[in-house]
Coordinates of C-alpha atoms and ligand atoms in Angstrom, one line a residue:
M1 CA -55.0 -126.0 -44.7
K2 CA -52.1 -124.5 -44.0
A3 CA -48.7 -125.2 -42.4
L4 CA -45.6 -123.3 -41.4
I5 CA -42.0 -125.3 -40.9
L6 CA -39.8 -123.2 -38.8
V7 CA -36.5 -124.2 -40.8
G8 CA -34.2 -121.5 -39.7
G9 CA -30.1 -121.4 -39.8
F10 CA -27.3 -123.0 -41.6
G11 CA -28.0 -126.6 -40.2
T12 CA -24.4 -125.7 -38.6
R13 CA -24.7 -128.3 -35.8
L14 CA -25.1 -131.0 -38.4
R15 CA -21.9 -129.8 -40.4
P16 CA -20.2 -131.0 -42.5
L17 CA -23.0 -132.7 -43.9
T18 CA -24.6 -129.2 -44.3
L19 CA -21.6 -128.1 -46.5
S20 CA -23.0 -129.6 -48.9
V21 CA -26.7 -129.8 -49.0
P22 CA -29.2 -127.4 -46.8
K23 CA -30.1 -129.0 -43.8
P24 CA -33.9 -130.1 -44.6
L25 CA -32.2 -132.0 -47.5
V26 CA -30.0 -133.9 -45.3
H27 CA -31.1 -137.8 -45.7
F28 CA -33.1 -139.4 -43.0
C29 CA -34.0 -143.2 -43.4
N30 CA -33.6 -142.6 -47.0
K31 CA -35.7 -139.1 -47.0
P32 CA -34.4 -135.6 -47.0
M33 CA -35.6 -134.8 -43.2
I34 CA -38.2 -132.2 -44.6
L35 CA -40.3 -134.2 -46.6
H36 CA -41.5 -136.7 -43.8
Q37 CA -43.1 -133.9 -42.3
I38 CA -44.4 -132.6 -45.6
E39 CA -45.4 -135.8 -46.3
A40 CA -47.4 -136.3 -42.5
L41 CA -49.1 -132.8 -43.3
V42 CA -50.3 -133.5 -46.9
A43 CA -51.8 -136.9 -45.3
V44 CA -54.2 -134.8 -43.1
G45 CA -55.4 -132.4 -45.8
V46 CA -52.8 -129.6 -45.7
T47 CA -52.4 -128.0 -49.7
E48 CA -49.9 -125.3 -48.6
V49 CA -46.6 -125.1 -46.7
V50 CA -44.8 -122.4 -46.2
L51 CA -40.8 -122.6 -45.1
A52 CA -39.7 -119.7 -42.8
V53 CA -35.9 -119.8 -43.6
N54 CA -33.1 -117.0 -43.5
Y55 CA -31.0 -117.7 -45.6
Q56 CA -31.3 -117.3 -49.3
P57 CA -33.7 -120.8 -50.5
E58 CA -31.9 -121.3 -54.1
K59 CA -30.4 -124.6 -53.5
M60 CA -33.6 -125.9 -52.2
Q61 CA -36.2 -124.5 -54.7
A62 CA -35.6 -127.1 -57.6
F63 CA -36.6 -130.1 -55.0
L64 CA -39.5 -128.2 -53.5
K65 CA -41.0 -127.3 -57.1
E66 CA -40.3 -131.0 -57.7
Q67 CA -42.1 -132.0 -54.2
A68 CA -45.0 -129.6 -54.7
S69 CA -46.1 -131.1 -57.8
K70 CA -45.8 -134.8 -57.1
L71 CA -47.9 -134.1 -54.0
G72 CA -50.3 -131.8 -55.5
I73 CA -49.7 -128.8 -53.2
K74 CA -48.3 -125.8 -53.2
I75 CA -45.1 -125.0 -51.0
T76 CA -43.3 -121.5 -50.9
T77 CA -40.4 -120.1 -49.0
S78 CA -40.4 -116.9 -46.9
Q79 CA -37.7 -115.4 -46.4
E80 CA -36.5 -113.4 -43.6
T81 CA -33.8 -110.7 -43.8
E82 CA -33.1 -110.9 -40.8
P83 CA -33.5 -113.8 -38.4
L84 CA -36.4 -113.3 -36.6
G85 CA -36.1 -116.6 -34.2
T86 CA -39.1 -118.9 -33.7
A87 CA -42.2 -116.2 -33.3
G88 CA -41.3 -113.8 -35.8
P89 CA -41.4 -115.6 -39.0
I90 CA -45.2 -117.1 -38.0
K91 CA -46.0 -113.0 -38.0
L92 CA -43.9 -112.7 -41.5
A93 CA -45.6 -115.1 -43.5
E94 CA -49.2 -114.0 -41.9
P95 CA -50.5 -112.8 -45.6
F96 CA -49.9 -116.5 -47.0
L97 CA -50.7 -118.5 -43.7
N98 CA -53.8 -116.7 -42.3
D99 CA -57.0 -118.1 -43.8
G100 CA -59.2 -117.6 -40.5
E101 CA -58.6 -121.2 -40.3
P102 CA -55.6 -123.0 -37.5
F103 CA -52.9 -124.1 -38.8
F104 CA -50.0 -126.1 -37.9
V105 CA -46.3 -125.1 -37.3
L106 CA -43.1 -127.1 -36.7
N107 CA -39.9 -126.9 -35.6
S108 CA -38.1 -128.7 -38.3
D109 CA -35.0 -130.6 -36.4
V110 CA -37.7 -133.0 -34.9
S111 CA -38.7 -136.6 -36.3
C112 CA -41.6 -138.4 -34.4
E113 CA -44.7 -139.8 -35.4
Y114 CA -47.2 -136.9 -36.4
P115 CA -50.6 -137.2 -34.5
F116 CA -51.8 -134.2 -36.5
E117 CA -55.5 -135.8 -36.5
D118 CA -55.5 -135.6 -32.8
M119 CA -54.5 -132.1 -32.5
I120 CA -57.2 -131.0 -34.7
A121 CA -60.1 -133.1 -32.7
F122 CA -58.2 -131.8 -29.7
Q123 CA -58.7 -128.1 -30.7
K124 CA -62.1 -128.2 -31.7
K125 CA -62.9 -130.1 -27.9
T126 CA -61.3 -127.8 -26.1
N127 CA -61.4 -124.3 -28.4
A128 CA -57.8 -123.8 -27.3
A129 CA -56.0 -120.8 -29.5
G130 CA -53.5 -123.1 -29.7
V131 CA -52.4 -126.7 -29.2
L132 CA -49.0 -128.4 -28.4
M133 CA -47.7 -131.1 -28.1
A134 CA -45.0 -133.1 -25.2
T135 CA -42.9 -135.4 -25.0
P136 CA -41.1 -137.0 -21.5
V137 CA -37.3 -137.0 -21.9
E138 CA -34.6 -137.3 -19.9
D139 CA -32.7 -133.8 -19.8
P140 CA -35.5 -131.0 -19.9
S141 CA -32.5 -128.7 -19.0
K142 CA -32.5 -128.0 -23.3
F143 CA -36.0 -127.9 -23.9
G144 CA -39.1 -125.6 -23.2
V145 CA -40.8 -127.2 -20.3
I146 CA -44.3 -127.2 -20.3
L147 CA -46.6 -127.5 -17.1
Y148 CA -50.0 -128.6 -17.5
E149 CA -53.3 -129.7 -15.7
E150 CA -54.8 -133.1 -16.5
S151 CA -57.6 -131.5 -19.0
G152 CA -54.1 -130.7 -20.5
R153 CA -54.7 -126.6 -19.9
I154 CA -51.6 -125.3 -20.0
K155 CA -50.3 -123.6 -16.4
D156 CA -46.7 -122.5 -17.4
F157 CA -44.0 -122.8 -20.4
V158 CA -40.5 -122.5 -19.2
E159 CA -38.1 -123.0 -22.1
K160 CA -34.2 -124.2 -21.6
P161 CA -35.4 -124.0 -17.0
K162 CA -32.4 -124.0 -14.8
Q163 CA -34.6 -125.7 -12.1
F164 CA -36.1 -129.4 -12.8
I165 CA -39.9 -129.2 -13.0
S166 CA -40.7 -131.5 -15.2
R167 CA -40.0 -134.4 -18.1
F168 CA -42.4 -132.9 -20.2
I169 CA -41.1 -131.0 -23.5
N170 CA -42.5 -129.1 -25.8
A171 CA -41.9 -131.7 -28.8
G172 CA -41.7 -128.1 -31.6
I173 CA -45.1 -129.1 -33.4
Y174 CA -47.9 -126.7 -33.0
Y175 CA -51.8 -126.0 -34.0
L176 CA -52.5 -122.9 -33.9
T177 CA -55.7 -120.0 -34.4
P178 CA -55.0 -116.6 -36.2
E179 CA -55.5 -115.9 -32.7
V180 CA -51.9 -115.7 -32.7
F181 CA -50.8 -113.3 -35.1
D182 CA -52.1 -110.6 -32.9
R183 CA -50.0 -111.9 -30.3
I184 CA -46.3 -111.5 -32.5
E185 CA -44.9 -108.7 -33.7
L186 CA -42.8 -108.5 -36.4
R187 CA -39.4 -108.6 -35.4
P188 CA -37.1 -111.1 -33.7
T189 CA -39.4 -113.1 -31.1
S190 CA -39.4 -116.3 -29.4
I191 CA -42.5 -117.8 -29.8
E192 CA -41.1 -120.1 -26.4
K193 CA -40.4 -117.1 -24.7
E194 CA -42.3 -114.1 -25.4
V195 CA -45.8 -115.6 -26.9
F196 CA -46.8 -119.1 -24.9
P197 CA -46.5 -118.1 -21.6
P198 CA -48.7 -114.9 -21.9
M199 CA -51.5 -117.3 -23.9
A200 CA -50.8 -119.8 -21.2
A201 CA -51.5 -117.3 -18.3
D202 CA -54.8 -116.5 -20.2
G203 CA -55.7 -120.6 -20.1
K204 CA -55.9 -120.2 -23.9
L205 CA -53.2 -123.2 -24.4
Y206 CA -53.4 -127.1 -24.3
V207 CA -51.4 -130.0 -24.6
M208 CA -51.4 -133.4 -25.9
E209 CA -48.8 -136.1 -24.9
L210 CA -47.3 -137.6 -28.2
K211 CA -47.7 -140.9 -28.3
G212 CA -44.6 -143.3 -29.9
F213 CA -41.0 -142.2 -30.0
W214 CA -39.6 -138.3 -30.4
A215 CA -36.3 -136.6 -31.3
D216 CA -34.1 -134.0 -32.1
V217 CA -32.3 -134.7 -35.2
G218 CA -30.2 -131.7 -35.2
Q219 CA -26.9 -133.0 -34.8
P220 CA -25.2 -136.1 -35.4
K221 CA -25.5 -137.8 -31.9
D222 CA -29.0 -136.8 -31.8
Y223 CA -29.6 -137.7 -35.6
L224 CA -28.5 -141.6 -34.7
I225 CA -30.3 -142.2 -32.2
G226 CA -33.3 -140.5 -34.0
Q227 CA -32.3 -142.8 -36.8
S228 CA -32.9 -146.1 -34.3
L229 CA -36.5 -144.6 -32.7
K230 CA -37.6 -144.3 -36.3
L231 CA -36.3 -147.5 -37.6
N232 CA -37.8 -149.4 -35.1
A233 CA -41.0 -147.3 -35.0
L234 CA -40.7 -148.6 -38.6
S235 CA -40.4 -152.5 -37.6
K236 CA -44.1 -152.2 -36.0
R237 CA -45.6 -150.2 -38.5
D238 CA -44.3 -150.9 -42.0
P239 CA -42.0 -153.7 -41.4
E240 CA -41.6 -154.2 -45.1
A241 CA -39.7 -151.1 -45.3
L242 CA -36.6 -153.0 -43.4
M243 CA -34.8 -155.6 -44.7
A244 CA -34.7 -159.6 -43.7
G245 CA -32.1 -162.1 -44.2
E246 CA -29.3 -163.4 -42.8
R247 CA -27.3 -160.6 -43.6
Y248 CA -29.3 -158.2 -41.3
T249 CA -29.9 -158.0 -37.8
G250 CA -32.5 -155.7 -36.1
N251 CA -33.9 -152.6 -37.9
V252 CA -31.8 -152.0 -41.1
M253 CA -32.8 -150.1 -43.5
V254 CA -31.7 -150.8 -47.3
H255 CA -32.6 -148.9 -50.7
P256 CA -33.3 -151.4 -53.3
T257 CA -30.1 -149.3 -55.4
A258 CA -27.5 -150.4 -53.0
K259 CA -25.3 -153.4 -53.4
I260 CA -24.4 -155.1 -50.1
G261 CA -21.6 -158.0 -50.3
Q262 CA -21.7 -161.8 -49.3
G263 CA -21.0 -162.4 -45.9
C264 CA -21.8 -158.7 -44.7
S265 CA -22.7 -157.9 -41.2
V266 CA -25.1 -155.2 -41.0
G267 CA -27.5 -153.9 -38.2
P268 CA -29.3 -153.4 -35.5
D269 CA -30.1 -149.7 -36.3
V270 CA -28.7 -148.8 -39.6
V271 CA -30.0 -147.2 -43.0
I272 CA -27.8 -147.7 -46.0
G273 CA -28.5 -145.4 -49.1
A274 CA -29.1 -145.2 -52.6
N275 CA -26.3 -146.9 -54.9
C276 CA -24.3 -147.7 -51.9
V277 CA -21.6 -150.2 -52.4
I278 CA -21.0 -152.5 -49.9
G279 CA -17.7 -155.0 -50.1
D280 CA -17.8 -158.2 -48.8
G281 CA -17.7 -159.5 -44.7
T282 CA -18.1 -155.9 -44.0
R283 CA -19.6 -154.8 -40.7
I284 CA -21.9 -151.8 -39.9
K285 CA -24.4 -151.1 -36.9
G286 CA -25.6 -148.0 -35.4
S287 CA -24.8 -145.8 -38.4
T288 CA -26.0 -144.2 -41.9
I289 CA -24.1 -144.7 -44.9
L290 CA -25.7 -141.6 -47.6
P291 CA -26.4 -142.3 -51.3
G292 CA -23.4 -143.0 -53.5
T293 CA -20.9 -144.5 -51.3
Q294 CA -18.5 -147.6 -51.4
I295 CA -17.0 -149.3 -48.6
G296 CA -14.4 -151.6 -49.4
M297 CA -14.2 -155.5 -48.4
H298 CA -14.1 -156.3 -44.1
S299 CA -14.1 -152.9 -42.9
F300 CA -16.1 -152.0 -39.4
I301 CA -18.2 -148.8 -39.1
E302 CA -20.3 -147.8 -36.1
K303 CA -22.2 -145.5 -34.4
S304 CA -21.0 -143.3 -37.9
I305 CA -22.6 -140.6 -40.7
I306 CA -20.6 -141.2 -43.7
G307 CA -21.9 -138.8 -46.6
W308 CA -22.6 -138.7 -50.2
E309 CA -20.2 -140.2 -52.8
S310 CA -17.2 -141.3 -50.3
N311 CA -15.2 -143.9 -50.6
I312 CA -13.8 -146.1 -47.6
G313 CA -11.2 -149.0 -48.5
S314 CA -10.6 -152.3 -46.9
W315 CA -10.4 -153.2 -43.0
V316 CA -10.9 -149.9 -42.6
R317 CA -12.4 -148.9 -38.4
I318 CA -14.6 -146.0 -38.5
E319 CA -16.5 -145.5 -35.0
E320 CA -18.4 -143.6 -32.1
N321 CA -19.9 -140.2 -33.6
T322 CA -17.3 -140.1 -36.8
V323 CA -19.0 -137.5 -39.5
L324 CA -17.7 -137.7 -42.7
G325 CA -18.7 -135.2 -45.4
E326 CA -19.5 -135.6 -48.7
D327 CA -17.0 -137.3 -51.6
V328 CA -14.1 -138.0 -48.6
T329 CA -11.8 -140.9 -49.2
V330 CA -10.7 -143.1 -46.8
K331 CA -7.6 -145.2 -47.6
D332 CA -7.3 -149.1 -46.4
E333 CA -6.6 -150.4 -42.8
F334 CA -7.1 -146.5 -41.2
H335 CA -8.8 -146.1 -38.3
L336 CA -11.4 -142.7 -37.5
H337 CA -12.1 -142.2 -34.1
S338 CA -15.0 -139.5 -32.9
S339 CA -13.7 -137.5 -36.0
I340 CA -15.3 -135.2 -38.6
V341 CA -13.8 -134.8 -42.3
L342 CA -14.8 -131.8 -44.1
P343 CA -16.6 -132.8 -48.0
H344 CA -13.9 -133.7 -50.6
K345 CA -11.0 -134.5 -48.2
G346 CA -8.6 -137.8 -48.3
V347 CA -7.9 -139.0 -44.9
K348 CA -4.2 -140.1 -45.5
S349 CA -3.3 -141.4 -41.6
S350 CA -5.6 -143.2 -38.7
L351 CA -7.3 -140.3 -36.9
K352 CA -7.2 -140.0 -33.1
P353 CA -10.3 -139.2 -31.2
G354 CA -11.3 -135.3 -31.3
T355 CA -9.5 -134.9 -34.8
I356 CA -11.1 -132.5 -37.7
V357 CA -9.9 -132.8 -40.5
L358 CA -10.5 -129.3 -43.0
Ligands
GDD1 N1 -37.0 -119.2 -40.0 C1 -36.8 -119.2 -38.6 N2 -36.0 -118.2 -38.4 N3 -36.4 -120.3 -38.1 C2 -35.6 -120.4 -37.2 C3 -34.8 -119.1 -36.6 C4 -35.1 -117.9 -37.0 O1 -34.5 -116.9 -36.4 N4 -34.5 -119.8 -35.5 C5 -34.5 -120.8 -35.0 N5 -35.3 -121.8 -36.3 C6 -36.2 -122.7 -36.4 C7 -35.0 -123.6 -36.3 O2 -33.8 -124.3 -37.3 C8 -35.5 -125.0 -35.7 O3 -36.7 -125.8 -36.5 C9 -36.7 -124.6 -34.5 O4 -37.0 -122.7 -35.2 C10 -36.5 -124.1 -33.2 O5 -35.3 -123.4 -32.8 P1 -34.0 -124.4 -32.5 O6 -32.8 -123.4 -32.4 O7 -33.6 -125.5 -33.0 O8 -34.1 -124.5 -30.6 P2 -34.3 -125.5 -29.8 O9 -33.8 -126.6 -30.6 O10 -33.4 -125.5 -29.4 O11 -35.7 -125.3 -28.9 C11 -37.2 -125.2 -29.6 O12 -36.5 -126.9 -30.3 C12 -37.1 -128.1 -28.7 C13 -37.3 -128.9 -29.5 O13 -36.6 -129.5 -30.3 C14 -37.9 -124.8 -28.8 O14 -38.9 -124.7 -29.5 C15 -37.7 -125.9 -27.7 O15 -39.1 -125.2 -26.8 C16 -38.3 -127.2 -27.7 O16 -38.3 -128.1 -26.6
MG2 MG1 -33.5 -127.7 -32.0

């Protein structure tokens, strides 16, 4: 079985992290984002994965080669010379993808429990030309909204609706039959606007409701919300992956090579990466500390992402969706609030909310 992951552009919404590594390699719960999806695909028997990219994928090649050999699968990249949207890349990759069998297509910026087995069974049962996953959200206007019958047959698909029609949105996970290749032209095309609506009108498209959490992790705020949902799911499915003990509250993941000081209070909803060193008495909640970062004593980090190999002093306060890039230095006692700091910068004073250190 084969799969295509829509990896797309430069990940500008995840800057400054994506100034250091391509978005698919940004860690989410201590693992490159793309690897969560690839491993879930491999678990249901996918042996060939195509990553559809519209930039030069050099920075990812070594990583992909290593993962392919580890997982015993083939991973290829399909590079567009101009962005082909969400459908064009599927047509472009047809020579790799089309073996006469159905295949998976995933948006790369989503995280959930991937119910691929159920999708395969449902496609067989309904003989659908495509099966999509749907999930309810509070604000559907940012997404593709799906209207469907009780049987799961999709009546209509409306991308970014102006008026409220339903809370059930397209989760960005599809199982498609080769019939779709005939419905896509090789040009910049939106699968949501140009391919799904006519397929729905022909009664060929079915939907399943996703069980469990779903999150769009394409920007820092949503990334942290997605992280808390993923940790919560792990606490039920694989509690061993999380920390227990008096230093930890709620769901906390700490890489085995990280060192957490005496009297720290970590959690809920925190991920600490490989080789991080957290000084005594530091408090961290609702945040991600990416690998190799050092934090001094008695600092306070809340709802923030701290980039790789950064150096944070003591008595520092970092809060409210602050994102630090790779190798950022923050001296003792400074206060950072809702700020962005680009890679390799030194923070030389406290930062007012909304500051971007370039
Ligand atoms: N290769 C390639 N080329 N990939 C692309 C391109 C392109 O030109 N444009 C977008 N992508 C990838 C993105 O990287 C992402 O993984 C996926 O296609 C969807 O694009 P987004 O730009 O993230 O779309 P969205 O978030 O506004 O909406 C989509 O996702 C929602 C779920 O998060 C739609 O599929 C909605 O219907 C859906 O609800
Ligand atoms: Mg998106």
